[in-house]
Structures are given as structure tokens and as C-alpha cells.
mmCIF file of C-alpha atoms in Angstrom:
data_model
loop_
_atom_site.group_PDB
_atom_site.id
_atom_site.type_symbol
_atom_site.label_atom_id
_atom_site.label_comp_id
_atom_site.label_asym_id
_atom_site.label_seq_id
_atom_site.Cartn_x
_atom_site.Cartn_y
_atom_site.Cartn_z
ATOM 1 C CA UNK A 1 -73.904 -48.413 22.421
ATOM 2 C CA UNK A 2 -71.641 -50.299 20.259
ATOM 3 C CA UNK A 3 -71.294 -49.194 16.622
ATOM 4 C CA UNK A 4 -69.982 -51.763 13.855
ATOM 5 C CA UNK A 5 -67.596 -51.029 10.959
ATOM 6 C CA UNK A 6 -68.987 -51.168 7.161
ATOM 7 C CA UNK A 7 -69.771 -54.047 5.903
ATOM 8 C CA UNK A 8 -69.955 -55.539 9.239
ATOM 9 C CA UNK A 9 -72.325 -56.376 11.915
ATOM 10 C CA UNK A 10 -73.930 -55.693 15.610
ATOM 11 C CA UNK A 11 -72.555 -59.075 16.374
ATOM 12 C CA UNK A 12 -68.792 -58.485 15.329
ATOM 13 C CA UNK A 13 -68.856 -55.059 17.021
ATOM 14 C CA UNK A 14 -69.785 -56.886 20.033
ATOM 15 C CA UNK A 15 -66.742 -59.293 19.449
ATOM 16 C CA UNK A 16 -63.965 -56.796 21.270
ATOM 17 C CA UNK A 17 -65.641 -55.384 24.056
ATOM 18 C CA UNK A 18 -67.522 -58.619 25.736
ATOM 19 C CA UNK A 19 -64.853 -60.336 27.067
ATOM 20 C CA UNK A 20 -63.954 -56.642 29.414
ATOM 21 C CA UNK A 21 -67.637 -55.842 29.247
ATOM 22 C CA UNK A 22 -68.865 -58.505 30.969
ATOM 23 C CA UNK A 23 -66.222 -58.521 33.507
ATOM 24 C CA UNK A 24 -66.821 -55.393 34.705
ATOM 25 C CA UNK A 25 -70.664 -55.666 34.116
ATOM 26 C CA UNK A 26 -71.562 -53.346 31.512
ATOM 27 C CA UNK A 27 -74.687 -53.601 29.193
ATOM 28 C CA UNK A 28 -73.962 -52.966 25.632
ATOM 29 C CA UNK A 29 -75.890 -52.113 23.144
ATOM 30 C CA UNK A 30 -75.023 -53.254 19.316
ATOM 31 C CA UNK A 31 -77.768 -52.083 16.878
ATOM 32 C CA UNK A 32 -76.904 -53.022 13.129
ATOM 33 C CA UNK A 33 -76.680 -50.343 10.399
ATOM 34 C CA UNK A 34 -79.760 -50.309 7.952
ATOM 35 C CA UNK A 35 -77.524 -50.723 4.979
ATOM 36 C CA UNK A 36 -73.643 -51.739 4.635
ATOM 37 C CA UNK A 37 -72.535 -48.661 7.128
ATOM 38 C CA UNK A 38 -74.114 -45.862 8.858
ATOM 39 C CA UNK A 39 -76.027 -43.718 7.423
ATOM 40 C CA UNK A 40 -73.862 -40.801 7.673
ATOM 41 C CA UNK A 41 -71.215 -41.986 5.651
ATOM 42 C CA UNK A 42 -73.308 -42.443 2.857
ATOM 43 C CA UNK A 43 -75.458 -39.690 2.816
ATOM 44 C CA UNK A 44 -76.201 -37.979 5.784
ATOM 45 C CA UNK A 45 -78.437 -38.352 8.977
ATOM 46 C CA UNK A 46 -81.137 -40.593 8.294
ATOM 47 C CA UNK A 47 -83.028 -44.130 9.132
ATOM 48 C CA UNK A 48 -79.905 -45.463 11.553
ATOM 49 C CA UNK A 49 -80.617 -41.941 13.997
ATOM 50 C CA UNK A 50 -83.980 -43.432 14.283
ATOM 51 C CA UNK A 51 -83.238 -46.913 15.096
ATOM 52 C CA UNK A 52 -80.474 -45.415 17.550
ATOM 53 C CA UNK A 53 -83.086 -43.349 19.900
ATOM 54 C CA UNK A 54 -85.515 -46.014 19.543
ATOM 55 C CA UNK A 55 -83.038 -48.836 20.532
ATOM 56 C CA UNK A 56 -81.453 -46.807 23.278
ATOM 57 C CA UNK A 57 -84.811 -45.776 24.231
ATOM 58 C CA UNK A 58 -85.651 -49.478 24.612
ATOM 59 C CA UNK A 59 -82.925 -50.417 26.617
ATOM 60 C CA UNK A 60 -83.449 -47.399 29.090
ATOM 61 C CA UNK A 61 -86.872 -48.231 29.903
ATOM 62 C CA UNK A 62 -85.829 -52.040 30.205
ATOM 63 C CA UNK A 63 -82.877 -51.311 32.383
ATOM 64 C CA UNK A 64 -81.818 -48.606 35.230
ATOM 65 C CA UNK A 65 -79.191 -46.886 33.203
ATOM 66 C CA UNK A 66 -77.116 -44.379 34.905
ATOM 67 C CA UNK A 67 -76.983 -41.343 32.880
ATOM 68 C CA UNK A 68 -72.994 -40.529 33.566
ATOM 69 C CA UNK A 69 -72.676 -43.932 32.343
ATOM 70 C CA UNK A 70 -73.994 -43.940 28.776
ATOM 71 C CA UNK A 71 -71.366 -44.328 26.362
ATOM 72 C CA UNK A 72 -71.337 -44.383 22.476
ATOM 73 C CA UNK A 73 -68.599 -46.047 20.558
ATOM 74 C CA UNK A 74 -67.930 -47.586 17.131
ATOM 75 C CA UNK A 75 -64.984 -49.113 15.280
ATOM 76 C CA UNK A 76 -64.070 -47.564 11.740
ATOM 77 C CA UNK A 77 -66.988 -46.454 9.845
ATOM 78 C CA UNK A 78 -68.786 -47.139 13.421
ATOM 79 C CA UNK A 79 -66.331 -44.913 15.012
ATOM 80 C CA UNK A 80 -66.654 -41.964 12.900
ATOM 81 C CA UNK A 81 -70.084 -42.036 13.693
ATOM 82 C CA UNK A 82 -69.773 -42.469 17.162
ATOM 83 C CA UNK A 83 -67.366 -39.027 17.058
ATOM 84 C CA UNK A 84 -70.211 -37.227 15.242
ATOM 85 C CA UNK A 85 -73.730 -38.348 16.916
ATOM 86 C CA UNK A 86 -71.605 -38.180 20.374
ATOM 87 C CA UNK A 87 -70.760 -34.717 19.779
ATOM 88 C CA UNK A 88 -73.875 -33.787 18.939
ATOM 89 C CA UNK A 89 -75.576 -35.558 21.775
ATOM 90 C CA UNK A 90 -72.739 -35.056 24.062
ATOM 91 C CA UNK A 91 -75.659 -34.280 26.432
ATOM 92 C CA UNK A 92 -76.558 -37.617 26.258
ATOM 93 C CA UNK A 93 -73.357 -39.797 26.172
ATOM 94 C CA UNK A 94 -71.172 -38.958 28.411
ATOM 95 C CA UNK A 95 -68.405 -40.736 26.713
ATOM 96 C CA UNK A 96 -67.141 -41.446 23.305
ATOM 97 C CA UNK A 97 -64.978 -44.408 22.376
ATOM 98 C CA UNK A 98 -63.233 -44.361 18.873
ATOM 99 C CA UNK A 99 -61.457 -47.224 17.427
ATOM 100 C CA UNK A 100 -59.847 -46.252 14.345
ATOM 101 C CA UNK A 101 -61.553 -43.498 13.005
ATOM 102 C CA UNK A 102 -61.784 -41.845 9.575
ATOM 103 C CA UNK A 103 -63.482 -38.464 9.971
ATOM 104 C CA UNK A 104 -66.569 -36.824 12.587
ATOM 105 C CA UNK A 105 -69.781 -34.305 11.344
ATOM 106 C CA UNK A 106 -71.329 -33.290 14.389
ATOM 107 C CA UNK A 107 -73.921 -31.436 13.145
ATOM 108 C CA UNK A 108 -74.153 -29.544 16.553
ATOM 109 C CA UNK A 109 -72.108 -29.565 19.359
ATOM 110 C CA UNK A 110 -74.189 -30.137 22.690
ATOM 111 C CA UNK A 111 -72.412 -30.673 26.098
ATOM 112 C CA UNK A 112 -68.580 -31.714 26.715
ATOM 113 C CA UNK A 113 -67.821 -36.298 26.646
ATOM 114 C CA UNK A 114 -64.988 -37.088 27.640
ATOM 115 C CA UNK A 115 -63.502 -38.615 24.278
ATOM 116 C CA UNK A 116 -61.130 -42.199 23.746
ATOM 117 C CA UNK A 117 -59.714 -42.964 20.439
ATOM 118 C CA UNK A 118 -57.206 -45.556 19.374
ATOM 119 C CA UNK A 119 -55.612 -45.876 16.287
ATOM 120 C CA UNK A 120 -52.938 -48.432 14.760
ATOM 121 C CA UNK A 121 -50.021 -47.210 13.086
ATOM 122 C CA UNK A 122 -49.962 -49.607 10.225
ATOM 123 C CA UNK A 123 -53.867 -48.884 9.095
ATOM 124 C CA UNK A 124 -54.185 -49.156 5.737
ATOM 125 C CA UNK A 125 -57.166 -49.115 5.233
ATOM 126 C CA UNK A 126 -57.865 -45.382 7.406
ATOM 127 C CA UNK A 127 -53.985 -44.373 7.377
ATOM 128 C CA UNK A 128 -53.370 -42.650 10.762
ATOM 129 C CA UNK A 129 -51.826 -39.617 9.850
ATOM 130 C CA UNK A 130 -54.795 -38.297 8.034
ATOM 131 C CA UNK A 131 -57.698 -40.044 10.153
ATOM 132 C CA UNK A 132 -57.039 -40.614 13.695
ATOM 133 C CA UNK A 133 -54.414 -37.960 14.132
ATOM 134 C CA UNK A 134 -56.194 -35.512 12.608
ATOM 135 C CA UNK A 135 -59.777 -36.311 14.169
ATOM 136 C CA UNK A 136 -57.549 -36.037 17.461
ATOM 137 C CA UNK A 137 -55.888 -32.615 16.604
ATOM 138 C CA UNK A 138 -59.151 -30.928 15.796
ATOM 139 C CA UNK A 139 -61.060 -32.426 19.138
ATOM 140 C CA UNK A 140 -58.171 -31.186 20.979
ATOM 141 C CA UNK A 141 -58.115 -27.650 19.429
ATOM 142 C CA UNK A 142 -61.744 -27.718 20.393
ATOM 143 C CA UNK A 143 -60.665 -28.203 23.705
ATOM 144 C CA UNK A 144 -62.298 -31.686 24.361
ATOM 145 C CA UNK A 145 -60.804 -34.122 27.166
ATOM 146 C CA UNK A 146 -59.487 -36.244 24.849
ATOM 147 C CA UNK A 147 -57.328 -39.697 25.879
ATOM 148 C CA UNK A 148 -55.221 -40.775 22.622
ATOM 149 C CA UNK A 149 -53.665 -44.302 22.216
ATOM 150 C CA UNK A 150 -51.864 -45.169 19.115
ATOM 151 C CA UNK A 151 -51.089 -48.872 18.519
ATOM 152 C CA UNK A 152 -48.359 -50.702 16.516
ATOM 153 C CA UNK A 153 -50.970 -52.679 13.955
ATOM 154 C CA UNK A 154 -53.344 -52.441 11.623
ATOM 155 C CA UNK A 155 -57.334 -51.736 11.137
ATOM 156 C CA UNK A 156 -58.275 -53.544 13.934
ATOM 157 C CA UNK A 157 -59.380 -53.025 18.131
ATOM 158 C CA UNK A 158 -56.332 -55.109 19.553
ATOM 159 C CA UNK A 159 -57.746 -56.777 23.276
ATOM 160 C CA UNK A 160 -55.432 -54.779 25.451
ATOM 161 C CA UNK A 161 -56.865 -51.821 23.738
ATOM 162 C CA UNK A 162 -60.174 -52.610 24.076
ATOM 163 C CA UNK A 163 -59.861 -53.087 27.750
ATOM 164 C CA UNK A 164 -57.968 -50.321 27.942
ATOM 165 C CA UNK A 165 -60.640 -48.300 26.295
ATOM 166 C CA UNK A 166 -63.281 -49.959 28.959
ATOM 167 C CA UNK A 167 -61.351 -49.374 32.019
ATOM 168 C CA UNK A 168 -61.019 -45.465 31.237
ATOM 169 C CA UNK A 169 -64.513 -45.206 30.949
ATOM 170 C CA UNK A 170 -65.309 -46.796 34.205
ATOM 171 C CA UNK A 171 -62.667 -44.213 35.582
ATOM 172 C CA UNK A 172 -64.310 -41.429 37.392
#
């Protein structure tokens, strides 16, 4: 599951991770937010859980999904909620990719994903120091297996990174 950034859509979420995606034959998932951005960020858990389990629901019923292999990642906005519903449903997704990150609210913590974020160092919009190296420090104090790559750029998924992203969560 693919989550976009505010303002944006299931489509431009979709836009980094194809290319690698369908090399290595992955099925994503890219649901759009019910407003600008998740709700989360603007208010707390509401409509966009919904439309998540129902979605992913979908797709498992449509598809033979193996479990190990269900994923949950977002860019910006996306990413922070990726971080928080994967933590709480880290029973679920086995993986979380964040691309440039500004915060996580788990409201639970269930199970243990193995966690990917990237951040560049030139974000300006989600400065580094204060987002992704501090979402990084606190998943690492709470002992999470996290992989960290910072990036010489701005708010953006660079291509290498994104395949770089894809191929450690193929890895075993």
C-alpha cells in the first residue's frame, strides 16, 4: 500500500515505485486520501482507516497475497502515516517504507516491521533534523529494525532511492 503526500494523489504516489515495482513484480496498492491528506494529520483516525481495510481487504480477496509480504508506505504526509498505522498494525504489515517523513502517532504498538525511511538533506519543506532524524532516533530507541538512508536533495523520493527502498523489502 502506497500512501500519497498532501495535496497529492494515488496516482503520483504510484509515480516512484512502478518503474522497480513492476520489475520485480509487486502489486501496489495506491488508495487516495478522502480530503487533501490523511486523515491523521488533520484530525485524527477517521474515514481514510476505513477506506484502508476495505481497499486492502479488496485486494486480498482478489489476489494471493503473502502475508510476510504486505508492506505499507507513504511519501511526506503519506509517510507519516504509514509510520503510525504500520506501527499500530505492525501485525499486519510486515514492513514500513518512509519517504521523508514529518512525525508518527501509533496509537498502539502491535508486532515488530522491519522499518525503511529516507530523507533528503536539503528538505525544506520537512527539514531533516527535526523530522526524519528524529522519527529515526525515537524508532531506534524503541528498538525497531530500522534501515536509514539520508539523501543529498530535497522533498522528494529520488529513483535510486526508491529502488533502493524496494529491493530491501524483497530482502529476506
Amino acid at each position: 500500500m502506497v500512501l500519497h503526500g498532501a495535496g497529492g494523489s494515488a496516482e503520483q504516489a504510484l509515480t516512484w515505485l512502478s518503474p522497480q515495482a513492476a520489475a520485480d513484480g509487486l502489486l501496489l496498492l495506491a488508495p487516495q486520501a478522502s480530503g487533501s491528506t490523511w486523515d491523521l494529520i488533520v484530525g485524527g483516525y477517521g474515514p481514510d482507516v476505513v477506506r484502508l481495510d476495505t481497499a486492502l481487504a479488496d485486494v486480498f480477496q482478489r489476489h494471493p497475497v503473502e502475508a510476510a509480504g504486505v508492506a505499507i508506505a507513504g511519501f511526506s504526509d503519506g509517510a507519516s502515516y504509514a509510520l503510525s498505522l504500520g506501527l499500530t498494525n505492525g501485525d499486519l504489515f510486515g514492513a514500513v517504507l518512509a519517504f521523508s517523513p514529518g512525525f508518527m502517532a501509533p496509537l498502539l504498538r502491535h508486532g515488530r516491521p522491519r522499518i525503511f525511511v529516507s530523507h533528503g538533506t536539503a528538505d525544506r519543506v520537512l527539514p531533516i533534523d527535526r523530522c526524519g532524524r528524529q522519527v529515526v532516533r525515537t524508532l531506534r530507541d524503541d528498538e525497531y529494525p530500522v534501515t536509514y538512508r539520508e539523501f543529498a536533495d530535497g522533498h522528494d523520493v529520488p529513483a535510486d532511492v526508491a529502488a533502493e527502498a524496494l529491493r530491501w523489502w524483497n530482502a529476506p
